[in-house]
Structures are given as structure tokens and as C-alpha cells.
mmCIF file of C-alpha atoms in Angstrom:
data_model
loop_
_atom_site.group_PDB
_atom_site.id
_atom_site.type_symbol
_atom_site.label_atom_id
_atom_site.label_comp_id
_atom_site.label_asym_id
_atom_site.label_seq_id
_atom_site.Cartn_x
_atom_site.Cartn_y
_atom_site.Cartn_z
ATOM 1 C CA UNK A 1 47.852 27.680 2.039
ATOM 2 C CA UNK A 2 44.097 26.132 2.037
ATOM 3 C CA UNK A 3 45.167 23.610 -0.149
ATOM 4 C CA UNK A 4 48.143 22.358 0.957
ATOM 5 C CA UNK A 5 47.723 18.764 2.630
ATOM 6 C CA UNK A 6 46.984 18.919 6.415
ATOM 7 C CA UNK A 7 48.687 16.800 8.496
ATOM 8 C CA UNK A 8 46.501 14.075 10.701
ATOM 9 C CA UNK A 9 49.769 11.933 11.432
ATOM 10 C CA UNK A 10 53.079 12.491 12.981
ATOM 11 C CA UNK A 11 55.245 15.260 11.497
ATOM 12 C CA UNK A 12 58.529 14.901 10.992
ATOM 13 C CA UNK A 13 60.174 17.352 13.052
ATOM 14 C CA UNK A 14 57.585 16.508 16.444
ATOM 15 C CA UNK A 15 58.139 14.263 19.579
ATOM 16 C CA UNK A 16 56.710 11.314 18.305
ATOM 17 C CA UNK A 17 59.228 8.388 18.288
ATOM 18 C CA UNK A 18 57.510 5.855 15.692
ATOM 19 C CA UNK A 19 58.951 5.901 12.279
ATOM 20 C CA UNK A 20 57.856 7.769 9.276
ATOM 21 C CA UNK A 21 56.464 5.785 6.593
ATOM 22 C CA UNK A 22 57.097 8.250 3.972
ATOM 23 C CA UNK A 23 60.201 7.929 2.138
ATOM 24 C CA UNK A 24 60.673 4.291 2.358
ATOM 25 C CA UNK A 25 61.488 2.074 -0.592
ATOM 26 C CA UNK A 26 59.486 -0.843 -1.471
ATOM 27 C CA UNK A 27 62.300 -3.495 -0.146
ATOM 28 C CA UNK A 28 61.823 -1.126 3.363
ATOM 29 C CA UNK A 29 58.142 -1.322 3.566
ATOM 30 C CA UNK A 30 58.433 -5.006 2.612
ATOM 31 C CA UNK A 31 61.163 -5.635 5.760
ATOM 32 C CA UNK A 32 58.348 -3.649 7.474
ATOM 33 C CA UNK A 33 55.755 -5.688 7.033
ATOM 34 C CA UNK A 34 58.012 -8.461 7.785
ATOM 35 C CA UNK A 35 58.674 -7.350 10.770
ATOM 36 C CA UNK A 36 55.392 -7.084 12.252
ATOM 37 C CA UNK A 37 54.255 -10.217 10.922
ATOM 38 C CA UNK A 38 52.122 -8.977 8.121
ATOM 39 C CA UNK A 39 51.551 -10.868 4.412
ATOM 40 C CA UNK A 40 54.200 -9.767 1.888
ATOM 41 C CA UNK A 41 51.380 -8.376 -0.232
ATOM 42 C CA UNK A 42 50.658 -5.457 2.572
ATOM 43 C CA UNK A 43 54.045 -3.503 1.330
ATOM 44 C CA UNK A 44 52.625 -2.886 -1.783
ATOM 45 C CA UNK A 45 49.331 -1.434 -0.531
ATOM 46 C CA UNK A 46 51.657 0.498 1.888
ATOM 47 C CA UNK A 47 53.533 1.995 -1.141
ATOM 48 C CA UNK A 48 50.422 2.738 -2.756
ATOM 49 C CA UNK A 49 48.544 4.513 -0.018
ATOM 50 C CA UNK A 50 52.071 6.924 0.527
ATOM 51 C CA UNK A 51 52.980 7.515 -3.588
ATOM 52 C CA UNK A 52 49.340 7.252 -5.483
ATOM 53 C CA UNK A 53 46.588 8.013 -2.841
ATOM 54 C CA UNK A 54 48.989 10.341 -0.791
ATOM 55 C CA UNK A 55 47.479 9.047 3.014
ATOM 56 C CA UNK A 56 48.236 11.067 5.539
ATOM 57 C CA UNK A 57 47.160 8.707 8.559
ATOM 58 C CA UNK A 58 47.530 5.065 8.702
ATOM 59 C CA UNK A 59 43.807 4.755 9.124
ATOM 60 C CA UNK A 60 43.091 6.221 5.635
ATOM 61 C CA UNK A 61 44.698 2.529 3.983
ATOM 62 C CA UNK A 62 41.552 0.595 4.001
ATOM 63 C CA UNK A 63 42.554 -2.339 2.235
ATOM 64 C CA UNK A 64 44.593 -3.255 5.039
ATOM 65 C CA UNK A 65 43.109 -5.142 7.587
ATOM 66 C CA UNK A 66 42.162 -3.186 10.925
ATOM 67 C CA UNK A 67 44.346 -5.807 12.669
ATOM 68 C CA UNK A 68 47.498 -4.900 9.965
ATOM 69 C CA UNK A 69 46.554 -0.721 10.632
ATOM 70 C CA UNK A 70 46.827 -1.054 14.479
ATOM 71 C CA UNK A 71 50.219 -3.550 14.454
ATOM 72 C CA UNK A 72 52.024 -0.780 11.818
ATOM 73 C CA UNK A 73 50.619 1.704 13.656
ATOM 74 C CA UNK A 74 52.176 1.073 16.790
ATOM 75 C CA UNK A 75 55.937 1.407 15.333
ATOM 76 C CA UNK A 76 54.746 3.607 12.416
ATOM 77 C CA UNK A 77 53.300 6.578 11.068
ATOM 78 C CA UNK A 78 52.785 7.793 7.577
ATOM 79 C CA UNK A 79 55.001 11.260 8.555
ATOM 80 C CA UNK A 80 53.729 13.688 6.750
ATOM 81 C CA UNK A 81 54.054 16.967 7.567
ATOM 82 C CA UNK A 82 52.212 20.235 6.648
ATOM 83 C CA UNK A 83 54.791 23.551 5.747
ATOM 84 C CA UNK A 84 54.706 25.708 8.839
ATOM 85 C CA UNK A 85 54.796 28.937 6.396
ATOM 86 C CA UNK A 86 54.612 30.021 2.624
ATOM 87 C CA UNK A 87 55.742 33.123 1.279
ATOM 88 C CA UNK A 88 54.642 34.044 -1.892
ATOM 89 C CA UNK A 89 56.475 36.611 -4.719
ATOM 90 C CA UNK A 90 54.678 38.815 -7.246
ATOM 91 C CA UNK A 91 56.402 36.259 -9.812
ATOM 92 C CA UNK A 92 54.604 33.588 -8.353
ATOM 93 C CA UNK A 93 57.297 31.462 -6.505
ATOM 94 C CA UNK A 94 56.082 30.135 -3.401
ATOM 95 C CA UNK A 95 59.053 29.747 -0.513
ATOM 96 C CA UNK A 96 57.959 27.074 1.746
ATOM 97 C CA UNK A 97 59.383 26.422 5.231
ATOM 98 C CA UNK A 98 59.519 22.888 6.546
ATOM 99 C CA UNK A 99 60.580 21.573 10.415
ATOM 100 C CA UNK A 100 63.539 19.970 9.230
ATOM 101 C CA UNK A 101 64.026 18.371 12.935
ATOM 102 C CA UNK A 102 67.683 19.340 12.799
ATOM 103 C CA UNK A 103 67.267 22.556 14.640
ATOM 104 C CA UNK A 104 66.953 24.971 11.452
ATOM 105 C CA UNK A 105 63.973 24.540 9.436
ATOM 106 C CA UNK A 106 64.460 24.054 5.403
ATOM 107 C CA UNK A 107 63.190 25.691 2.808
ATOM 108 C CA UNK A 108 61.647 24.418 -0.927
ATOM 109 C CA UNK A 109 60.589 26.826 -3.437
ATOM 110 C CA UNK A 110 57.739 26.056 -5.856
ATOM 111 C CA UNK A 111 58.477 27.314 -9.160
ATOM 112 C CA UNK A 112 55.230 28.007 -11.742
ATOM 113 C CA UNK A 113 56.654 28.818 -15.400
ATOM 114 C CA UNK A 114 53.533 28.374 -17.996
ATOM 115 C CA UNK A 115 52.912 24.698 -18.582
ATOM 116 C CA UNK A 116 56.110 24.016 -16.178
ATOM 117 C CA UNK A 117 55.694 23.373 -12.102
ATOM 118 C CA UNK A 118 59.073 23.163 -10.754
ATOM 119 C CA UNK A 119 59.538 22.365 -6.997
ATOM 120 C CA UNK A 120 63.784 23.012 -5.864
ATOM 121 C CA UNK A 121 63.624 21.105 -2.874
ATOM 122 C CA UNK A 122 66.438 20.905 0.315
ATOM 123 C CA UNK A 123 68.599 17.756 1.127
ATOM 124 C CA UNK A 124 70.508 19.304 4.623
ATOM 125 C CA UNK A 125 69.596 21.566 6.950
ATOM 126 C CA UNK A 126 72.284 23.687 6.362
ATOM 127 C CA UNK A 127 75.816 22.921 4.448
ATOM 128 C CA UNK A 128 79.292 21.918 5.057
ATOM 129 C CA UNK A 129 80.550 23.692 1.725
ATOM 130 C CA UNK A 130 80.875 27.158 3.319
ATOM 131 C CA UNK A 131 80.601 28.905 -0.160
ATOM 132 C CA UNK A 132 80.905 33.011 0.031
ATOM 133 C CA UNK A 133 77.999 33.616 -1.365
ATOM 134 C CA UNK A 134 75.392 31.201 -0.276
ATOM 135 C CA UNK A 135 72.852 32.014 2.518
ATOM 136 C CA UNK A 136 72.803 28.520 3.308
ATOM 137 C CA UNK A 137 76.497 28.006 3.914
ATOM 138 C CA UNK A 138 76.588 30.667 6.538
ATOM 139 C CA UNK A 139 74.387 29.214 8.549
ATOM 140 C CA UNK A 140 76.259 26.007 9.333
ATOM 141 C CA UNK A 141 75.767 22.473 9.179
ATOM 142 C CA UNK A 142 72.651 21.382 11.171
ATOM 143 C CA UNK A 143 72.062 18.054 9.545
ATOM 144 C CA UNK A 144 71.329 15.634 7.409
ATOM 145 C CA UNK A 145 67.626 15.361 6.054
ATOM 146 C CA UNK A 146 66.525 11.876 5.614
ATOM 147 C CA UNK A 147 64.697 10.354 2.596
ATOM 148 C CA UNK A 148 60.998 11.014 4.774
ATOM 149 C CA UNK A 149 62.162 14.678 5.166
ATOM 150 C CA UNK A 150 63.036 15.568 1.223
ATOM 151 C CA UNK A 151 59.832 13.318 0.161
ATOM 152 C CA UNK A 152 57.590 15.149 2.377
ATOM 153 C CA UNK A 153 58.806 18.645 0.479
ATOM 154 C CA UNK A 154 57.302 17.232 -2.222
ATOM 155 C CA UNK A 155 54.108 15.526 -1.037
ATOM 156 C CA UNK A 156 53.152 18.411 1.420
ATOM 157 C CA UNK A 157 53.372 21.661 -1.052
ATOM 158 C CA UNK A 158 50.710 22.783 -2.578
ATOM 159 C CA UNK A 159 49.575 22.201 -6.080
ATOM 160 C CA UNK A 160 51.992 19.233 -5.351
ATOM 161 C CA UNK A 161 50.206 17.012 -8.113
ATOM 162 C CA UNK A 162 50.994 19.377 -10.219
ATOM 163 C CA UNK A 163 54.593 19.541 -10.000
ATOM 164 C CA UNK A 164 56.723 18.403 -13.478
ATOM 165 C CA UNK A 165 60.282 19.003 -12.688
ATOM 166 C CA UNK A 166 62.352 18.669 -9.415
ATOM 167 C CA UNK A 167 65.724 20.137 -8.507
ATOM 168 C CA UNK A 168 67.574 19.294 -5.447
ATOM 169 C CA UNK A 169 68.794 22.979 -5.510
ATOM 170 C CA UNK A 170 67.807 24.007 -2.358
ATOM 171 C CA UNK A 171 69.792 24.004 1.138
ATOM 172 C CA UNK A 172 72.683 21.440 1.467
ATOM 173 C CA UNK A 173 74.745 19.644 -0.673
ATOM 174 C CA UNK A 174 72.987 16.751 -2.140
ATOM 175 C CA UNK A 175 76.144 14.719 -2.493
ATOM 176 C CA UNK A 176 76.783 15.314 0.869
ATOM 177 C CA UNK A 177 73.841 13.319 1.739
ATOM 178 C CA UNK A 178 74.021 10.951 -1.143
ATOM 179 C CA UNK A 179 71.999 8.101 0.967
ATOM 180 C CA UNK A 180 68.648 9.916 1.291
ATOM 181 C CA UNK A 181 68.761 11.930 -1.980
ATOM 182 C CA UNK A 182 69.552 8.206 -3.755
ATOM 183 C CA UNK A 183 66.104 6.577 -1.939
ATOM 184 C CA UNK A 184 64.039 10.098 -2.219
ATOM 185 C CA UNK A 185 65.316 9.394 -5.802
ATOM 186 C CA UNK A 186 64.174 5.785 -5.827
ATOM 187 C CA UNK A 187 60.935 6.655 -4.302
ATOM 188 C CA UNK A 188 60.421 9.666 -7.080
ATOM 189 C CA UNK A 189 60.854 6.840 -10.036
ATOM 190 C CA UNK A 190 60.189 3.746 -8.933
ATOM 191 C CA UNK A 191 56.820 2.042 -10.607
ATOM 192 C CA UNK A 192 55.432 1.528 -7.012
ATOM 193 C CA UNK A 193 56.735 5.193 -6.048
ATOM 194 C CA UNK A 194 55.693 8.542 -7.468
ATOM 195 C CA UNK A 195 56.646 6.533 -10.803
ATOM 196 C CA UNK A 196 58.492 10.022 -12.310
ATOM 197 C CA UNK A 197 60.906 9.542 -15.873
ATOM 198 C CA UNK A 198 64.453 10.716 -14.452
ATOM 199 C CA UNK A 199 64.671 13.486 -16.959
ATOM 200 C CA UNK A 200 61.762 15.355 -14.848
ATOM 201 C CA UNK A 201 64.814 15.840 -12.436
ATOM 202 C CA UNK A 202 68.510 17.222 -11.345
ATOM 203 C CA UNK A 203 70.947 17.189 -8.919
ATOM 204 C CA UNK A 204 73.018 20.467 -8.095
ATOM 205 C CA UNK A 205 76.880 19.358 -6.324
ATOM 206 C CA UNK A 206 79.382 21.408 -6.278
ATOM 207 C CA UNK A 207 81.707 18.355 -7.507
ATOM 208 C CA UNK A 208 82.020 16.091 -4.482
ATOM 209 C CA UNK A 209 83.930 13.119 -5.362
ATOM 210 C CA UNK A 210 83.588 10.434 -5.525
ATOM 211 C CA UNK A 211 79.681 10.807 -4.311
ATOM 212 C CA UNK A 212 79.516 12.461 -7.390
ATOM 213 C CA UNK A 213 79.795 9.432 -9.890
ATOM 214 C CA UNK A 214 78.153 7.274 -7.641
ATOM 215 C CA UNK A 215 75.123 9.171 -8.553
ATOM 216 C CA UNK A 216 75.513 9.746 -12.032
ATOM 217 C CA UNK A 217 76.354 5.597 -12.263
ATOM 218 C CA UNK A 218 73.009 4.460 -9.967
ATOM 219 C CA UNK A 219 70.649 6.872 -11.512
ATOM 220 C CA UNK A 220 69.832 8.708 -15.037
ATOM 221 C CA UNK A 221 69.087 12.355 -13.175
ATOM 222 C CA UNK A 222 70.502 15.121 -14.666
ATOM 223 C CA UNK A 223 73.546 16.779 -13.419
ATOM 224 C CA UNK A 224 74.005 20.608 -12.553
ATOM 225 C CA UNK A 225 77.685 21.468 -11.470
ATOM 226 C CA UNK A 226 77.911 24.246 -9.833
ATOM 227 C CA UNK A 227 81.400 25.984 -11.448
ATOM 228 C CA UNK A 228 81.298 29.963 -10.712
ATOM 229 C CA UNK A 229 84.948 30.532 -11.452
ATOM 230 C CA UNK A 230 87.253 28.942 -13.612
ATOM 231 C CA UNK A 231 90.525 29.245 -12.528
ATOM 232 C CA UNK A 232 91.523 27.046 -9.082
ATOM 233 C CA UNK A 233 93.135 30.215 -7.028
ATOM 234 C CA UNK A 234 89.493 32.142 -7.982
ATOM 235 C CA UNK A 235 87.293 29.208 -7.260
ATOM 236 C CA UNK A 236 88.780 28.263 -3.927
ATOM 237 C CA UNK A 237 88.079 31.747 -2.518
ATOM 238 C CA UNK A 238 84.454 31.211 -3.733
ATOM 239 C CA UNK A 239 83.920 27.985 -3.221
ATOM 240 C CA UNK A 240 86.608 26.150 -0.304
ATOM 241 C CA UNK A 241 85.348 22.645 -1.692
ATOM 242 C CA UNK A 242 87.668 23.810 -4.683
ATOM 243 C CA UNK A 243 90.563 22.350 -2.743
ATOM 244 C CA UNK A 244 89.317 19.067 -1.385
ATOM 245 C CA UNK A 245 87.784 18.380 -5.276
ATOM 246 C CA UNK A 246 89.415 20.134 -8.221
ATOM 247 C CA UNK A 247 87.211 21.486 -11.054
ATOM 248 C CA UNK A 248 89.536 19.769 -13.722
ATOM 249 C CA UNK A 249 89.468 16.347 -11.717
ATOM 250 C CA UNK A 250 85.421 16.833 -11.446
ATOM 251 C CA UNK A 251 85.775 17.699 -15.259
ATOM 252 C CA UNK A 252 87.526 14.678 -15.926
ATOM 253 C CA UNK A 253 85.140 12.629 -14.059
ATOM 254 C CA UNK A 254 82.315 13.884 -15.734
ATOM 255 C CA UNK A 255 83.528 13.490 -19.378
ATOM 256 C CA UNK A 256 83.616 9.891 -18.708
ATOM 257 C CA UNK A 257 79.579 9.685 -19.359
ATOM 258 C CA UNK A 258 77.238 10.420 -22.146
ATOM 259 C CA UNK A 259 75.352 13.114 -21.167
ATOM 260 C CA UNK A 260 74.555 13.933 -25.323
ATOM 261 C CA UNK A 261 71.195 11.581 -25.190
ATOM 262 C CA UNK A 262 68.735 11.263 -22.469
ATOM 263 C CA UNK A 263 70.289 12.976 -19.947
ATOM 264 C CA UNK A 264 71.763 16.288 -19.840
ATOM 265 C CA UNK A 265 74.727 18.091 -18.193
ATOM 266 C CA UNK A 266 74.654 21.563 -17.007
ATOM 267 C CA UNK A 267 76.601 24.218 -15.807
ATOM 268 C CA UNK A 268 76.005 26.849 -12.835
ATOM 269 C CA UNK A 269 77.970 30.050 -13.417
ATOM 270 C CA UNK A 270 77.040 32.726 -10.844
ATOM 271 C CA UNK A 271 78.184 36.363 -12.422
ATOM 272 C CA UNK A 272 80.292 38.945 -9.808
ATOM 273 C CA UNK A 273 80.954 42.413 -10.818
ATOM 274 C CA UNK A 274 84.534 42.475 -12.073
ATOM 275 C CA UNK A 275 85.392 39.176 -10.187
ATOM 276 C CA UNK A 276 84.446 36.241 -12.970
ATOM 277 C CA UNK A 277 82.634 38.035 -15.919
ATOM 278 C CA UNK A 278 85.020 38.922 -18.565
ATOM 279 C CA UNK A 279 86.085 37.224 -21.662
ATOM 280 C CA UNK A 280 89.312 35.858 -20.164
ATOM 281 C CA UNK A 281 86.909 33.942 -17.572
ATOM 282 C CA UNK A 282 84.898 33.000 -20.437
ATOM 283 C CA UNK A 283 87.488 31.679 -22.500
ATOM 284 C CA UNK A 284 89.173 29.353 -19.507
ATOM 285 C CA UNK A 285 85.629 28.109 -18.584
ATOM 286 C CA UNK A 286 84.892 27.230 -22.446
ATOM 287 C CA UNK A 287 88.351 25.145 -21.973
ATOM 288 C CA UNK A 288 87.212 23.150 -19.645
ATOM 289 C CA UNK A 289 83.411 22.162 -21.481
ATOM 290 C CA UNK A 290 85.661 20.858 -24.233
ATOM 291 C CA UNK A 291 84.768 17.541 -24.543
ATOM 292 C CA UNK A 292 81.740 17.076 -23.225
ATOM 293 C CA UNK A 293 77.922 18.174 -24.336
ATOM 294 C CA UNK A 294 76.995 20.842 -20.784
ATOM 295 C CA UNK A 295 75.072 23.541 -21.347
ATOM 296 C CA UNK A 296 76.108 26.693 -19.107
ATOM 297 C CA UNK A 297 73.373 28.419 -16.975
ATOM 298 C CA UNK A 298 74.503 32.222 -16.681
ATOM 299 C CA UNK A 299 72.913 33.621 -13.032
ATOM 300 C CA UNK A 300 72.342 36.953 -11.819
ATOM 301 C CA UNK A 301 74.012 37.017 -8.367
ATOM 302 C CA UNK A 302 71.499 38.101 -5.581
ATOM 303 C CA UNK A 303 72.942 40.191 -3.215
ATOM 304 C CA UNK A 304 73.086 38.710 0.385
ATOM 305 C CA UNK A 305 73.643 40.699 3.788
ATOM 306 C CA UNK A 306 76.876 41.405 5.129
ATOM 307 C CA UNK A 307 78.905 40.347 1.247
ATOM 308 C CA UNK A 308 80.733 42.512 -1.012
ATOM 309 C CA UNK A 309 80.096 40.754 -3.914
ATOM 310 C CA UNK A 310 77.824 42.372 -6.773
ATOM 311 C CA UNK A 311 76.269 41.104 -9.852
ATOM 312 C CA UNK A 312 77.223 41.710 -12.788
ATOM 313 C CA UNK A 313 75.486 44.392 -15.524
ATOM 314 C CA UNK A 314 73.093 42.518 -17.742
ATOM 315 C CA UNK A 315 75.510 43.855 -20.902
ATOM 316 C CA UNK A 316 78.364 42.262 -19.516
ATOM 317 C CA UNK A 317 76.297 38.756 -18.915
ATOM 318 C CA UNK A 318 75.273 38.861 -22.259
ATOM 319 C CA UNK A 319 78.786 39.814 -23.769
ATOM 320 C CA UNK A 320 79.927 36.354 -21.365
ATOM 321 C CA UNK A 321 76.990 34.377 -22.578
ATOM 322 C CA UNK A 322 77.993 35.688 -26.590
ATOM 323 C CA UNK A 323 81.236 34.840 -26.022
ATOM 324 C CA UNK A 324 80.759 31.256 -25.148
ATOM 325 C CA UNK A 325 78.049 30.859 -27.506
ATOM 326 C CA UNK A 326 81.143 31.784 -29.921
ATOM 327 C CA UNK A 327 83.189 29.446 -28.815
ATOM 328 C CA UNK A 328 80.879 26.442 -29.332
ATOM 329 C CA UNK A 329 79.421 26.257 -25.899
ATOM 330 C CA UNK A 330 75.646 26.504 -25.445
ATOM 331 C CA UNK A 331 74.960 29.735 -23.142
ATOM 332 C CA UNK A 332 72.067 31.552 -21.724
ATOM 333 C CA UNK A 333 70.874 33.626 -18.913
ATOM 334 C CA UNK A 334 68.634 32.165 -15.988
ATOM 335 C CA UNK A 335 65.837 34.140 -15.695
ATOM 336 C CA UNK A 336 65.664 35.121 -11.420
ATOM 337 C CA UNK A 337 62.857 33.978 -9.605
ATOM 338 C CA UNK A 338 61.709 34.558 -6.064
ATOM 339 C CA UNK A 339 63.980 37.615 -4.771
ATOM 340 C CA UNK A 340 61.602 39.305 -3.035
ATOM 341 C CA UNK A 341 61.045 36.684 -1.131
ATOM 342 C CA UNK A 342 64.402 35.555 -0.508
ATOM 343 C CA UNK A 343 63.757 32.382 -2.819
ATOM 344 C CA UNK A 344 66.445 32.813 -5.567
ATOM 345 C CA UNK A 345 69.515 31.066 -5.541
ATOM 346 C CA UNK A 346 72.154 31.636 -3.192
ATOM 347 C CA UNK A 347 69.711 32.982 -0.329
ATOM 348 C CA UNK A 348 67.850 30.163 1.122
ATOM 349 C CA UNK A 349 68.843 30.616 5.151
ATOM 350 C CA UNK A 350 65.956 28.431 6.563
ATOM 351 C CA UNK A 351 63.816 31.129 8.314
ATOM 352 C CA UNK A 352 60.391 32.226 8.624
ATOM 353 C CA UNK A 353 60.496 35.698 6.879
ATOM 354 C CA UNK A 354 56.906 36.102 6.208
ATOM 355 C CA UNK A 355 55.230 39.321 6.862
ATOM 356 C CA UNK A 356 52.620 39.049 9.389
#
């Protein structure tokens, strides 16, 4: 981790009781300045030490007076925090453990993929969802991260400069902490901000309404719905949100927007041995696409301790993924990433697993 930023301020998860800087929109850092008695103009500078020049102290923004450093600096810090661990695969994927200050650290997973740097970053310390065959979902719900904590993922990792996509895929359900992910999403476009197109990112749910279309209506982020199972009985044993938000309502929702130009919709379809891989699966979750432009993403399940399930055979993913395909519905197979590091999807837990 040489090159990973160091951190010379306050980090996020420590004792320190002045805010974080980080994460805050414009308007903020202009109510900020505001506050404290500072010109208008300072909020700017602000915005453009955190999102261009990436300060990690408050003395690094020399354009402010040392009057304006010491005031902010009393109530303030920038926030950033350095990754108390990476764990790197033989694929390259880099697992990175962050102090989420919710007592269980998060975990974002840096991605390489030729002339592609992905970073799948966390949005709760653990999850409400309680999904069978998530990691994450077993270990509770710890908290909310704030906008400071999912910016910092991608401020803090290495090679962060780099980066040229960004999934909230990691732990949590992003619509379950639609306030932060909607100003860490502000801060990743805005022109004063990191200044990102929205097709560089997307948003995983699992179809919370109506969080869901709030999202989709403020912002021009992809969509990923997580679906695994097609019929309701099937899904709610999977997936207990099932109940509270029904697939064919979601479904409905979703077909309201055009997702067939500059933003795209996507489905997550995690294949269990004899449980949601044959064709009559494929044919009901081809029924429910109808109408609308998603794309399914077939995934090889990654077995997690103490679960039953088991993936399915690669020849009966790629009979599923034919069979859509056949049907009219764009199909293919996720390649996995990050298993031997307990990166891949599904197995994020928030704990320091690196080998000594």
C-alpha cells in the first residue's frame, strides 16, 4: 500500500469530534463558510482542495488565508482516512478495509480489467436485507455510512486517479441509505466535485421502493436490480425484501423510464445448483424483462460458510444464458473476481482477513 494516500487529518472512524470536510456538497461548504464568517468565494477553493488537489490537511489549501485555515479548522477537518488493510488476489482485485465508525469496518474492492479501473464501493456497514446468501447480511445492521465515509473509499484507495467506473455494490443497501449515496453521488458529478459523466457509475438495490425511483428520477446512474429468482414464493426465501417490495411492482416501476439511451438497466441473477437455473426459471425471468431494454448479468455463486447453496455448472449457466439470449433478452456470464480473497460478490463480511 505505498501509494495509497496517508492520512495527516482526522479519520473518519477516530475520536476527533470536528466534522469531515470530505463529502460535502458545494451548497454545504458554502453554509460552512458562512458559518464561520468566511467570503462566499472560500467554498469553492474548499471544493477544490477536497475533489481536484485531493488535500488531506486543512493546511495544504494555501489560497485560503491563514486566518480562514485556523477558523475552519477549529470545527473542521478534511477527513480523510487511509485503508487500515489491502488484500490483494492473483487476479489483481485489491479488497480494501475501511473504519467505517459503526463498529464493523467496510470493505471496497478495486477492480483492474485492461483499460478499465473499477472501484465497488460500501454504503452501510452491514445490511438490513438479510439475504441467504450474502456475507454482508449475516452480519447485521451496524449503520449507516455517511456521504464523508463512501467518498473517502474512493479518494483513499490506491491508484484512486485511476479509477473509471464505480459501483455501489459493496456492503449495504444503497437505497437504504439513499441520503449519503445521493450527495456521494452529487459530489462524484458535480463540476466543482470529482466532475465524473453518470454513465461511469451504478447503483445495485434489491428493489426498495419507493427509494428506488427517487434515485433513478434525481440522477442519470445506472441501475443494477438485483433479481436471483423469479417466482415470489422462490425469491422471498432468498431474498425476505421480496415481501415488503414485489419483483413485478419493482418491474413495473422500472418500465416507467428509458433506460434504451444513455443510461442502462441491468439485471443481477445469482445461479444455485438446482434451485433457479433451469429453463422454466429462465423463461419466467424473460417474462418479466418484457418491456423494458435490461441486460441480465449471469453470476457464479461463491460459496459462503455455514450455506447449502451451490453454484451452478458452467453448462447449465450457459444453457440459462442461451436460453434468454433466445428469447430476446441480452445474457451473459460475469466473469468472478476476487474469491480468493473473499472480494466477489456475495462475501464481503467487513473483516481483516489478510495473511500476516
Amino acid at each position: 500500500m505505498n501509494d495509497t494516500n496517508e492520512t495527516t487529518d482526522k479519520t473518519i472512524g477516530g475520536n476527533d469530534c470536528r466534522q469531515p470536510l470530505v463529502g460535502m456538497t458545494l451548497a454545504q461548504l458554502q453554509e460552512v463558510v458562512a458559518s464561520l464568517g468566511l467570503p462566499r468565494f472560500n467554498a469553492a477553493q474548499i471544493a477544490r482542495w477536497l475533489y481536484v488537489a485531493r488535500a488531506t490537511d486543512i493546511e495544504q489549501m494555501t489560497d485560503l488565508s491563514k486566518t480562514a485555515r485556523q477558523k475552519l479548522a477549529q470545527g473542521y477537518t478534511v477527513g480523510r482516512q487511509a485503508p487500515l488493510s489491502a488484500q490483494r488476489s492473483t487476479d489483481g482485485t485489491v479488497k480494501y478495509l475501511f473504519d467505517s465508525g459503526c463498529g464493523l469496518d467496510v470493505e471496497a474492492v478495486y477492480i483492474p480489467d485492461k483499460d478499465r479501473a473499477t472501484l465497488c464501493v460500501s454504503s452501510q456497514a452491514g445490511c438490513k436485507m438479510h439475504c441467504a446468501f450474502c456475507m454482508t447480511g449475516r452480519q447485521g445492521f451496524h449503520g449507516n455510512l455517511s456521504a464523508a465515509n463512501i467518498i473517502n473509499q474512493v479518494l483513499s484507495v490506491e491508484n484512486s486517479e485511476k479509477l473509471t467506473n464505480l459501483v455501489f455494490m459493496g456492503m449495504g443497501e444503497p437505497c437504504d441509505n439513499l441520503p449519503a449515496v445521493l450527495q456521494a453521488i452529487e459530489v462524484l458529478t458535480a463540476p466543482w466535485g470529482l466532475a465524473w459523466s453518470p454513465k461511469r457509475i451504478t447503483v445495485s438495490s434489491i428493489g426498495k421502493l419507493p427509494e428506488m425511483r427517487e434515485l433513478i428520477k434525481n440522477t442519470r446512474v445506472h441501475i443494477a436490480l438485483s433479481v436471483h429468482a423469479p417466482f415470489p414464493s422462490e425469491r422471498e426465501q432468498l431474498m425476505p425484501a421480496q415481501k415488503a417490495w414485489p419483483l413485478t411492482k419493482v418491474m413495473d416501476m422500472l418500465r416507467q423510464f428509458d433506460f434504451a439511451h444513455q443510461r442502462r438497466l441491468s439485471v443481477e441473477y445469482i445461479m444455485w445448483d438446482g434451485v433457479n437455473d433451469d429453463q422454466r426459471h429462465a423463461d419466467a425471468l424473460a417474462r418479466h424483462l418484457r418491456a423494458t431494454s435490461a441486460r441480465v448479468n449471469l453470476i457464479r455463486f461463491h460459496a459462503i460458510p455455514g450455506s447449502e447453496l451451490r453454484p451452478s455448472p458452467r453448462p447449465v449457466m450457459e444453457a440459462f444464458r442461451d436460453r434468454l439470449n433466445s428469447l430476446g433478452i441480452t445474457a451473459t456470464i460475469r466473469a468472478s473476481r476476487g474469491e480468493d480473497i473473499m472480494a466477489a460478490c456475495g462475501m464481503l463480511a467487513g473483516k481483516n482477513n489478510e495473511t500476516p
